[in-house]
Coordinates of C-alpha atoms in Angstrom, one line a residue:
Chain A
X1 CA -13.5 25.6 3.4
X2 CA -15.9 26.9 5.8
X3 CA -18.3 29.4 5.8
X4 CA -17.8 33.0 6.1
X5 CA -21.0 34.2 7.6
X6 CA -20.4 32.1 10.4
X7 CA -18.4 32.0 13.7
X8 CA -16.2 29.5 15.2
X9 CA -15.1 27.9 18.6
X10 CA -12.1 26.3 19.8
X11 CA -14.1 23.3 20.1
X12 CA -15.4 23.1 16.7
X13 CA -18.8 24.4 17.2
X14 CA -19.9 27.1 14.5
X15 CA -22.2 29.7 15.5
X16 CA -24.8 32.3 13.5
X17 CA -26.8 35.2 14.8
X18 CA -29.7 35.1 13.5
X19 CA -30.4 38.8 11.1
X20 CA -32.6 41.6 13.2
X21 CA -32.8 39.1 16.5
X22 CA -30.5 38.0 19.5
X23 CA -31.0 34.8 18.5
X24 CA -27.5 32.3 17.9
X25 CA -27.5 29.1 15.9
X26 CA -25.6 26.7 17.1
X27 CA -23.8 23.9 15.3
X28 CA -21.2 21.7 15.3
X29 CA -18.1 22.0 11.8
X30 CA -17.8 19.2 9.4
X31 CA -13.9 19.0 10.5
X32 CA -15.4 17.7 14.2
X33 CA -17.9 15.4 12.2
X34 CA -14.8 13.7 10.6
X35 CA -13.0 13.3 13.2
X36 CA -15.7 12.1 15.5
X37 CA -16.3 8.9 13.0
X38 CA -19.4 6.7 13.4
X39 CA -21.7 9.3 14.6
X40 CA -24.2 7.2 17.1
X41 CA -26.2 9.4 19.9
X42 CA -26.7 13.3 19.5
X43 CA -28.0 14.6 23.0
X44 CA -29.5 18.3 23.0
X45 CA -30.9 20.0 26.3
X46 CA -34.4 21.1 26.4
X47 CA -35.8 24.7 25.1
X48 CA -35.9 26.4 28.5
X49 CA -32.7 25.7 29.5
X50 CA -30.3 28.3 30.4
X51 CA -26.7 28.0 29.5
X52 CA -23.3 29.3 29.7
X53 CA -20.4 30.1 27.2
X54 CA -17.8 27.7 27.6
X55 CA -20.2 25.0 29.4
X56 CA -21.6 22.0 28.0
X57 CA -24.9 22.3 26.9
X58 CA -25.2 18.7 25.7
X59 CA -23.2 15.8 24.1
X60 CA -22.0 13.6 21.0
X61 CA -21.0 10.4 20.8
X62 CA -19.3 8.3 18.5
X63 CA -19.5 4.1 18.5
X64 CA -16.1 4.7 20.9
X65 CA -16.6 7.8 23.1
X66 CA -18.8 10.3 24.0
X67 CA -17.8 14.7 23.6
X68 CA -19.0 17.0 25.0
X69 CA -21.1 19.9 22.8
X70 CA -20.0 23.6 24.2
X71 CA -21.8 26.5 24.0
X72 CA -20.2 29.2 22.4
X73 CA -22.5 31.8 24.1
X74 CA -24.5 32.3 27.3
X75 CA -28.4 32.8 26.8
X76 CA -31.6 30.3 27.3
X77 CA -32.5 27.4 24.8
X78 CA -35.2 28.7 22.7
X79 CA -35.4 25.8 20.2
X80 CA -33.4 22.5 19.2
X81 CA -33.4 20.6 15.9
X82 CA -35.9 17.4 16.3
X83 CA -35.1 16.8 12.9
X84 CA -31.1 15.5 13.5
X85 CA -31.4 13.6 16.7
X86 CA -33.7 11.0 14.8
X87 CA -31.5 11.7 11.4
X88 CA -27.7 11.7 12.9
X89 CA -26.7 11.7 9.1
X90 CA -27.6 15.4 8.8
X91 CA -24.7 16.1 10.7
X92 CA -22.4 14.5 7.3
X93 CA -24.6 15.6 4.6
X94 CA -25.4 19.5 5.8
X95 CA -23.7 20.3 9.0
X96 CA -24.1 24.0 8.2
X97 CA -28.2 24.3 7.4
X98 CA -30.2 21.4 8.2
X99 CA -27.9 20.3 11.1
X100 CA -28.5 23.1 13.5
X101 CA -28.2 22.1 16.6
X102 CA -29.9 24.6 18.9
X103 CA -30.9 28.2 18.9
X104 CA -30.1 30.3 21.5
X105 CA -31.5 33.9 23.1
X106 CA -28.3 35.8 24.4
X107 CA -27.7 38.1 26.4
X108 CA -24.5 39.9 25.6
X109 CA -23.5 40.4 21.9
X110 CA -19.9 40.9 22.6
X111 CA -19.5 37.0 23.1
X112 CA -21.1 36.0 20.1
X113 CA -18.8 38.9 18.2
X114 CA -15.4 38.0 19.9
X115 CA -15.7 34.4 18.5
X116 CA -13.2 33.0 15.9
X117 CA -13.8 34.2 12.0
X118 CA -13.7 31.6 9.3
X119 CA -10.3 31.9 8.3
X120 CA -9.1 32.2 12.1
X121 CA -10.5 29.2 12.6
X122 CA -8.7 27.6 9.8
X123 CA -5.5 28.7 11.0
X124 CA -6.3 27.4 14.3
X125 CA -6.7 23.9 12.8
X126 CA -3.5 24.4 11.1
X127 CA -1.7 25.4 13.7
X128 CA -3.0 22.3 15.4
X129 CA -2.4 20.1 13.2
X130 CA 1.0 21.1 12.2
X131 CA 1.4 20.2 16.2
X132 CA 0.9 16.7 15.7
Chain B
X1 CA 5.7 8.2 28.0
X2 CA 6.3 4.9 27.3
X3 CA 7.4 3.9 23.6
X4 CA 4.5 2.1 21.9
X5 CA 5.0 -0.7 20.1
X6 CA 3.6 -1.4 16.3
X7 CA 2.8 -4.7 14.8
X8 CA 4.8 -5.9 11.3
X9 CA 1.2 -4.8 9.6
X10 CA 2.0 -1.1 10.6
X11 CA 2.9 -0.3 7.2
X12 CA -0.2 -1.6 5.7
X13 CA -2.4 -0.2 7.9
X14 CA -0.9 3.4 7.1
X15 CA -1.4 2.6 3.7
X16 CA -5.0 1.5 4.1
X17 CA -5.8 5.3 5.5
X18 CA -6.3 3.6 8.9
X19 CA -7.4 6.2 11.9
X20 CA -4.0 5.0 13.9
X21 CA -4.7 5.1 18.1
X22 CA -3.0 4.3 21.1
X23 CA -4.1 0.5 22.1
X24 CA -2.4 -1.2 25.4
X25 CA 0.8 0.7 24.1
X26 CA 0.4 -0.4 20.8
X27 CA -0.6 1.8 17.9
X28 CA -3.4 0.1 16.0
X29 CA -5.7 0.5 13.4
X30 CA -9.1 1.9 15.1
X31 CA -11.0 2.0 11.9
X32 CA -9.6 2.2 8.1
X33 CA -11.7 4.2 5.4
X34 CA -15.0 2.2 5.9
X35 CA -15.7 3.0 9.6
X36 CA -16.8 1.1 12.4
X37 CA -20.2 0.4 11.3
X38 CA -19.5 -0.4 8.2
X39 CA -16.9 -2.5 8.9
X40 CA -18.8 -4.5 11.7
X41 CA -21.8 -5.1 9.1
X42 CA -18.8 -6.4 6.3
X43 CA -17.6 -8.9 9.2
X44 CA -21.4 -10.2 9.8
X45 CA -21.5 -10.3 6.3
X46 CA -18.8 -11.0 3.8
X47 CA -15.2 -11.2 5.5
X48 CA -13.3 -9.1 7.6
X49 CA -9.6 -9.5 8.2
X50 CA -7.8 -8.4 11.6
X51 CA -4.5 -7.9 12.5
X52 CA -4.1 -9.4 15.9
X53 CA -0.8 -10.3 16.4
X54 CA -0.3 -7.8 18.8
X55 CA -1.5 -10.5 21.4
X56 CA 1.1 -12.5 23.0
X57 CA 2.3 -15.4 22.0
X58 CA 4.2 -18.3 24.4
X59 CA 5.5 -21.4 23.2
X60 CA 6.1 -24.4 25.9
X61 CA 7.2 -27.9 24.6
X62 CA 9.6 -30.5 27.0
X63 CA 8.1 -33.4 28.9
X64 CA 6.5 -31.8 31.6
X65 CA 4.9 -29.3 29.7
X66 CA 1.5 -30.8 30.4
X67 CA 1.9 -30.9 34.6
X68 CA 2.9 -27.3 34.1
X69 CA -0.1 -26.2 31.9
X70 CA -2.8 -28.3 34.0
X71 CA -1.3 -26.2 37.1
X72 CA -1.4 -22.9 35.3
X73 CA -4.8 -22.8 33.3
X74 CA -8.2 -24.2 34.6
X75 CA -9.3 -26.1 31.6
X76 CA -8.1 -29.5 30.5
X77 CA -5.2 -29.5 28.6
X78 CA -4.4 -33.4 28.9
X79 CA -7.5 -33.7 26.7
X80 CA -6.1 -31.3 23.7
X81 CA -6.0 -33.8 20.9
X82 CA -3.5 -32.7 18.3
X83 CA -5.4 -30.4 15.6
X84 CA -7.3 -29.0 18.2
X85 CA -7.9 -25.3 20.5
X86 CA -9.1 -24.7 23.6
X87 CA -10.4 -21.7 25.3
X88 CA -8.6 -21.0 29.2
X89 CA -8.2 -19.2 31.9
X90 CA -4.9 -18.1 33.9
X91 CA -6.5 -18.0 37.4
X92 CA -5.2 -16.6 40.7
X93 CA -5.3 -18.4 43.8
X94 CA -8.3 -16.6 45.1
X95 CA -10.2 -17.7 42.1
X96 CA -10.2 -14.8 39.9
X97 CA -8.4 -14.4 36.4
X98 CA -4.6 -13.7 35.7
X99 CA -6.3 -13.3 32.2
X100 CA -8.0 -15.2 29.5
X101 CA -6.3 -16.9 26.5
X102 CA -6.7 -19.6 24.0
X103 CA -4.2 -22.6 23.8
X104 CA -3.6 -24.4 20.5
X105 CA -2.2 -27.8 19.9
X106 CA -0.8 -28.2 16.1
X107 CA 1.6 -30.6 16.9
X108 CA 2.3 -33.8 19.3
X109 CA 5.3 -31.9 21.5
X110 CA 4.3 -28.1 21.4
X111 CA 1.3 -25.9 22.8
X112 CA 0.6 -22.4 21.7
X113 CA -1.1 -20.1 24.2
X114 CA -2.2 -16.5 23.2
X115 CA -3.1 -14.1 25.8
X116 CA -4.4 -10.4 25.8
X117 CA -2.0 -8.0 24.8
X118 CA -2.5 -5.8 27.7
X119 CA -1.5 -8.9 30.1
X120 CA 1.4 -10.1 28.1
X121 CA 4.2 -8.8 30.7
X122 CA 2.1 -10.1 33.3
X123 CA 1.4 -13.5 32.1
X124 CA 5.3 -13.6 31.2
X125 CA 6.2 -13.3 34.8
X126 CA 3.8 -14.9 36.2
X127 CA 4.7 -18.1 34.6
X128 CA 8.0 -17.6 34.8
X129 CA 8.0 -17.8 38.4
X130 CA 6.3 -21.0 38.7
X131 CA 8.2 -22.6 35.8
X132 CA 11.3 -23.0 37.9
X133 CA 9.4 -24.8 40.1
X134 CA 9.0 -27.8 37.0
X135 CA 12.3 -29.6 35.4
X136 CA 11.8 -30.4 31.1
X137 CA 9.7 -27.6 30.5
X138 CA 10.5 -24.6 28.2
X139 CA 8.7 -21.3 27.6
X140 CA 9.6 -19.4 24.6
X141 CA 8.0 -16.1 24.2
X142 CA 7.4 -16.0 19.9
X143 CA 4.9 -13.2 20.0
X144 CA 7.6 -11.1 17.8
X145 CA 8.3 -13.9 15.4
X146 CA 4.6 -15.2 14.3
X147 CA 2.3 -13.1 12.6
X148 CA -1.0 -13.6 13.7
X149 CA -4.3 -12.5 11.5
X150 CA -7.8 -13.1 12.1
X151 CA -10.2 -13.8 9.1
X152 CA -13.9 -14.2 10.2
X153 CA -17.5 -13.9 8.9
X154 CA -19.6 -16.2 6.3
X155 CA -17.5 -16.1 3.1
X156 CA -13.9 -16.4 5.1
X157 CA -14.0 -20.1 4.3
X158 CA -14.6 -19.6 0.3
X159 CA -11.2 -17.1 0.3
X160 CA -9.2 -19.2 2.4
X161 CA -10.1 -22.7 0.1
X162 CA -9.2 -20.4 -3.0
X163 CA -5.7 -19.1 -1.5
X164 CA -4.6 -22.9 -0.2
X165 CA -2.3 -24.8 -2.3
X166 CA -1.3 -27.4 -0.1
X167 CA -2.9 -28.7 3.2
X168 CA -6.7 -28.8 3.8
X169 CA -8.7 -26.4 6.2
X170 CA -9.6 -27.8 9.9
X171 CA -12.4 -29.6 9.7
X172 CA -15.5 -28.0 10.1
X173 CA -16.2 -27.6 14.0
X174 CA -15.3 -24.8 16.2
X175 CA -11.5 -25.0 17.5
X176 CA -10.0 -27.1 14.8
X177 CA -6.9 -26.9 13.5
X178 CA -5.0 -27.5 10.7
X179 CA -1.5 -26.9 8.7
X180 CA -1.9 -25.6 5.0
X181 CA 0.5 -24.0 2.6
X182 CA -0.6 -20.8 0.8
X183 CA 1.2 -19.2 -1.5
X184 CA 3.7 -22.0 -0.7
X185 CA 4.2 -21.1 2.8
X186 CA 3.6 -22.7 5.9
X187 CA -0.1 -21.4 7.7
X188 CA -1.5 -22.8 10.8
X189 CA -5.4 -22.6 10.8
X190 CA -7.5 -22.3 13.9
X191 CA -11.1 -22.5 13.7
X192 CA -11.5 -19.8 16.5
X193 CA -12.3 -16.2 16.4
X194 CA -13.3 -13.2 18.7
X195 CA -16.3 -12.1 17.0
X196 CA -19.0 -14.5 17.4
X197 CA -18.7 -15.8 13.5
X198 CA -19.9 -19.2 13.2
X199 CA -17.3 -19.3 10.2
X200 CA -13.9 -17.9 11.6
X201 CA -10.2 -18.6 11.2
X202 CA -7.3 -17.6 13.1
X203 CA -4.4 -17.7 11.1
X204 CA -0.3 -18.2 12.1
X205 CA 2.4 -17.8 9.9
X206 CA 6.3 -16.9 10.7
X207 CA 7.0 -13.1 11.2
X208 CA 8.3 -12.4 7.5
X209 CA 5.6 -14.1 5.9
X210 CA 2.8 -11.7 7.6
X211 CA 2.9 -9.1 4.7
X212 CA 2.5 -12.0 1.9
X213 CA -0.6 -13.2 4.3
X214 CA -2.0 -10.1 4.6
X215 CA -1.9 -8.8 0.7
X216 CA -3.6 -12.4 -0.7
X217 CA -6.6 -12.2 1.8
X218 CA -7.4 -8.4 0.9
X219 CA -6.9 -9.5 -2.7
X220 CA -9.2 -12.1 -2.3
X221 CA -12.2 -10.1 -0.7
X222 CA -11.4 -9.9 3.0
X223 CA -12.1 -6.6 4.4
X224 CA -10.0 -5.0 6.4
X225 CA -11.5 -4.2 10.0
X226 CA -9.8 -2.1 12.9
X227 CA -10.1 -2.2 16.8
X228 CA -13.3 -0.6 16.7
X229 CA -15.3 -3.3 15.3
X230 CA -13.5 -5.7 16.9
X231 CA -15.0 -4.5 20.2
X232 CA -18.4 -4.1 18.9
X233 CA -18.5 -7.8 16.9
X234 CA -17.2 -9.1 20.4
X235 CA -19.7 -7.3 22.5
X236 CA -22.8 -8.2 20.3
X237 CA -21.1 -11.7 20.4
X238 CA -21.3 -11.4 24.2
X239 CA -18.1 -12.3 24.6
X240 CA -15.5 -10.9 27.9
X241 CA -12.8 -8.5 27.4
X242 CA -9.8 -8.6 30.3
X243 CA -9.9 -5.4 32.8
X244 CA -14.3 -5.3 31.5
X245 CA -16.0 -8.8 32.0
X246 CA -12.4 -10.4 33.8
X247 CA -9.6 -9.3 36.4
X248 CA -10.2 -6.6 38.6
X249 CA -13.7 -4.8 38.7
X250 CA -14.3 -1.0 38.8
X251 CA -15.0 -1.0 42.4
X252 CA -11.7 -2.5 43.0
X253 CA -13.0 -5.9 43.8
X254 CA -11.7 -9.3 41.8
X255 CA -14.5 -10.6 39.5
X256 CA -15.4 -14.1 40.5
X257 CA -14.4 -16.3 37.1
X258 CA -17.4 -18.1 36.9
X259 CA -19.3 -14.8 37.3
X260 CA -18.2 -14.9 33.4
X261 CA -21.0 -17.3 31.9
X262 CA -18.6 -18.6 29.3
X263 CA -16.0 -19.9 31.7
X264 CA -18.1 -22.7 32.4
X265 CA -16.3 -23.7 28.9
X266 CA -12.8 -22.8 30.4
X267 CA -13.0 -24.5 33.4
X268 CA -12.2 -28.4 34.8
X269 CA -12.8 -30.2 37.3
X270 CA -12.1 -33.5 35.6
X271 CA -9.9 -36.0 38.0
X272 CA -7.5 -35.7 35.0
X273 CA -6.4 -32.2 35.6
X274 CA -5.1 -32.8 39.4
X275 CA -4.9 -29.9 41.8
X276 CA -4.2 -26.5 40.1
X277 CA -3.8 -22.5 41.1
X278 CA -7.2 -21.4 41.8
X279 CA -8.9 -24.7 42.0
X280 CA -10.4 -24.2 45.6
X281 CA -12.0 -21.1 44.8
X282 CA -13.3 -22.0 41.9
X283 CA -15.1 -24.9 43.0
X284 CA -16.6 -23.0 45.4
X285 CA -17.8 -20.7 43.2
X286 CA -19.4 -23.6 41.4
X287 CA -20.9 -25.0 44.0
X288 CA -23.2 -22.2 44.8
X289 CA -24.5 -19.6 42.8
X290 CA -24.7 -17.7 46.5
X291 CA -20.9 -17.8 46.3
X292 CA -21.3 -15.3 43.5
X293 CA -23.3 -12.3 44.1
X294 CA -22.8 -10.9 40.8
X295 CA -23.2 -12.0 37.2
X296 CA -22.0 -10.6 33.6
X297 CA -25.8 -10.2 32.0
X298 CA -26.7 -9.0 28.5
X299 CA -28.9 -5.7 28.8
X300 CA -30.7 -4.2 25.7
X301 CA -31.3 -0.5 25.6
X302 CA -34.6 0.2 25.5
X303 CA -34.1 3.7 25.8
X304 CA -32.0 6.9 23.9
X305 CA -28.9 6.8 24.7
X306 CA -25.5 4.5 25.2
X307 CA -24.4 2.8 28.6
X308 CA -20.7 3.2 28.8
X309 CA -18.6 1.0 31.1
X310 CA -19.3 2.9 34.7
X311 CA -22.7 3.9 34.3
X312 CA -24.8 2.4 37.4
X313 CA -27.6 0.0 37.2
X314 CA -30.9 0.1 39.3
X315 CA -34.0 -2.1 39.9
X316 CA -36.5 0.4 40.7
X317 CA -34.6 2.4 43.2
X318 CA -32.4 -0.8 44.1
X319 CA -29.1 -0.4 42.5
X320 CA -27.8 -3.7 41.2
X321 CA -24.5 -3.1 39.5
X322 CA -22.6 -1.1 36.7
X323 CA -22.1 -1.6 32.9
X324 CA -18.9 -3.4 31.8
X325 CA -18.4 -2.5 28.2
X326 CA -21.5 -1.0 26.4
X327 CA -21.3 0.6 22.9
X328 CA -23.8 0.9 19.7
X329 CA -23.8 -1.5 17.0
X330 CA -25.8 -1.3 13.5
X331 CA -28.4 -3.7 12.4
X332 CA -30.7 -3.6 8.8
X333 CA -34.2 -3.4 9.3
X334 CA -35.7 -3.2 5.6
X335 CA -32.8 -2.4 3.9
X336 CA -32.4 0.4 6.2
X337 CA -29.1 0.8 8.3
X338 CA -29.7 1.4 12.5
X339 CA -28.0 1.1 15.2
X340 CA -29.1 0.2 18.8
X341 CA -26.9 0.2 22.0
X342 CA -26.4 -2.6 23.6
X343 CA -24.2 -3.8 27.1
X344 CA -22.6 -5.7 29.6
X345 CA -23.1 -5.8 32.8
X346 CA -22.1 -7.0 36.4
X347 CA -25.4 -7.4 38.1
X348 CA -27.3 -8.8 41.0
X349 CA -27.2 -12.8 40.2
X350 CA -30.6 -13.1 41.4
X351 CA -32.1 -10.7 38.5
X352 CA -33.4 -12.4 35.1
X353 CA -33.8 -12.7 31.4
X354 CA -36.5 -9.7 30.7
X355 CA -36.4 -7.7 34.1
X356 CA -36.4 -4.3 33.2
X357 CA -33.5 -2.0 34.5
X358 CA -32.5 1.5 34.5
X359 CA -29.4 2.9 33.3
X360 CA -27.8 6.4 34.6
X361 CA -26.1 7.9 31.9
X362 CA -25.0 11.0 32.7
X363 CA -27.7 11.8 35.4
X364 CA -29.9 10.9 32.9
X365 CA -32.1 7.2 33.5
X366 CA -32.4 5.4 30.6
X367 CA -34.2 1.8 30.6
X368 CA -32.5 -1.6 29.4
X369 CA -33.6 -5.1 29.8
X370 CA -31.9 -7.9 30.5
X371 CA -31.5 -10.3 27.5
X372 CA -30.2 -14.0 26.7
X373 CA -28.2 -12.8 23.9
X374 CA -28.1 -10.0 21.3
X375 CA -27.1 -11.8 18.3
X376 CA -29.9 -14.1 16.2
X377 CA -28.5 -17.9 15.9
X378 CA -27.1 -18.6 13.2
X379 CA -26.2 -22.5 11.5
X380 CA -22.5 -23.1 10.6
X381 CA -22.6 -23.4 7.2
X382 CA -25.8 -21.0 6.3
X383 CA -24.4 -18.2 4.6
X384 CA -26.0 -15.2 4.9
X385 CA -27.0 -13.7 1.4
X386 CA -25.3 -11.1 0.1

């Protein structure tokens, strides 16, 4: 259900090094676009910005509420997607490819490694849901 | 944790693949398979059905039930003609609002009052203890025994004339009322609605002929619509929301009632309605638009971005207020779905239709301006194509 050559976070963001670089990609998984709902405002910081795992680095809202987006590693904005926050639908149609969020330069490898696998992830939203 | 409380359309709404949430401790419908947007834009456009009978619902009938409501309510209710609704307040003594509710007339010797499910308790006691004070009047709280659904947007009145057997609609001005038999059961019909339709119904009907009610009007093209939409059809109507636009403000302070621009329908002064709870302050408030330092104002967002209730309002530097209730709601613009955020707002009286403001959300300024309202007028009547 998702994709393997991706990581994961706790807080549904997916995340994908880049091949040869240090650079992460830095999305959000089509489980949180279904449970956000109406998808209304998408805001992304700046390329320049520096940012830490487990911080917000920007936020979503839906018609109700607004989430916060959390970076799944620590490293300075090099790019973000100009393309979604203009075309929110991206985000249902191709969360995986077109609805990047940012990219990322990092600084330590290990945290980008030590995130969640594909089918970890799934278990975690098992798990979760069998909770409820 | 307190044990919430479901409506007799629970059921249905689990059926319907409703997104189920936590509401004033009842579980409601937020959205069903369509979405909030979608379901909005169906409202504005077709039909959209709502379950509302978690509001409360008090009865009062005996002779002195008109002394007692004139006391407790600032509008008129001496000049309720039978078949007819008005919108009311349940003020305080210092001239701010208990809550806000709707009181309905469908026969000579009874009177109908629905207030907010979140004040229900409140309301309950607070008229309680005034009632002893008053012989030959009865309050009966029915809120568990009639099912109450709204129906609202431009082709409610076509399903509701195809569904009646018996009985005719109210005729056609806001806050009538009528009785009608559907399905050969007995349906009170109220002109009257939260969402700013100029075609909108508020149906009664006992508790165990909800269900019946309920299946006819999705049969017949309503569409069901959650809490979601309900808030954003009622905030691009302009209309307040209790503990938002009335009651207690975020800073702690008691919102004046006729800082609310549409009290001015909810309040009288008329030599009918003698002295009542509130009265004083309220004609103060009247008096002077000094007396009330703050307004509830429409603001457009000009920029990117939501105001959420909370964010703070400035005038250049000068901060004038905070958002009340602020959301996103979609419009077409050719043939293409959008959305734009829109708010309300408790703002310096003095500011005006087209003054430019900015918003902090999140640290982040965003500009709005004020407005008169956000929807387009629309004619009774006019339906909007489909």
């Amino acid at each position: 259900m998702f994709p393997d050559e991706l990581k994961y976070t706790k807080t549904h963001e997916w995340a994908k090094m880049e091949e040869n670089t240090d650079v992460v990609i830095v999305g959000i998984t089509d489980h949180a676009v279904k449970q956000l709902g109406d998808i209304a405002f998408l805001e992304l910081p700046e390329a320049g910005n520096k940012i830490k795992k487990d911080s917000p680095f920007g936020a979503i809202e839906s018609i109700k509420a607004v989430f916060d987006l959390t970076s799944p590693v620590t490293g300075e904005v090099i790019e973000t997607n100009q393309q979604i926050t203009d075309n929110l639908e991206l985000l249902n149609t191709d969360p995986y490819e077109q609805g990047w969020m940012i990219k990322i330069k990092i600084e330590n490898k290990n945290e980008f490694e030590s995130l969640m696998n594909a089918s970890v992830y799934e278990g975690f939203l098992n798990e979760k849901g069998e909770e409820h | 944790m307190t044990k919430s409380h479901r409506t007799l359309f629970y059921d249905r709404h689990v059926a319907l693949g409703a997104n189920m949430i936590e509401f004033e401790e009842w579980e409601m419908p937020l959205y069903y398979r369509l979405g909030i947007v979608e379901e909005h834009l169906a409202t504005r456009r077709e039909a959209g059905l709502f379950d509302v009978s978690h509001m409360g619902r008090f009865l009062f009938r005996g002779k002195n039930t008109i002394p007692f409501l004139q006391h407790v309510l600032s509008n008129d209710a001496s000049s309720l003609n039978i078949n007819h609704s008005q919108y009311t307040i349940i003020p305080n003594a210092v001239g701010g609002a208990i809550d806000d509710a709707y009181l309905y007339r469908f026969s000579d010797d009874k009177y109908l009052l629905v207030v907010n499910a979140s004040n229900r308790e409140k309301d309950w006691k607070h008229f309680k203890g005034i009632i002893k004070d008053f012989n030959k009047v009865e309050i009966i709280d029915q809120s568990e025994d009639i099912a109450m659904l709204a129906l609202q947007g431009p082709i409610s009145e076509h399903i509701l004339t195809s569904i009646i057997n018996s009985g005719s609609l109210p005729e056609q001005k806001r806050n009538a009322l009528s009785n009608a038999k559907i399905n050969g059961y007995d349906v009170q019909i109220a002109r009257t609605g939260y969402t700013g339709e100029p075609i909108c119904f508020e149906l009664f009907t006992k508790r165990e002929n909800g269900p019946m009610l309920w299946d006819i009007l999705l049969k017949n093209g309503a569409i069901p619509v959650g809490l979601g939409a309900r808030d954003t059809l009622r905030l691009e109507a302009g209309l307040p929301l209790y503990g938002h636009e009335l009651g207690i403000d975020q800073e702690g302070k008691e919102i004046p009632i006729f800082s609310c621009p549409l009290s001015k329908f909810a309040v009288s002064f008329s030599s009918l309605k003698d002295n009542f709870i509130g009265k004083k302050a309220l004609a103060k408030q009247y008096s002077s638009i000094e007396n009330l330092p703050r307004t509830i104002m429409s603001v457009a967002v000009l920029g990117k971005g939501i105001a959420r209730e909370g964010c703070k309002v400035f005038k250049k530097e000068k901060y004038v207020g905070f958002i009340t209730s602020g959301t996103m709601v979609p419009y077409m613009k050719n043939n293409i779905k959008r959305l734009h955020a829109i708010c309300l707002g408790l703002l310096d009286s003095n500011l005006k239709i087209g003054d430019i403001l900015n918003i902090d959300v999140r640290g982040r300024r965003i500009d709005g301006v004020i407005v008169s309202c956000f929807m387009p007028k629309r004619k009774r009547g006019k339906h909007v194509s489909r």
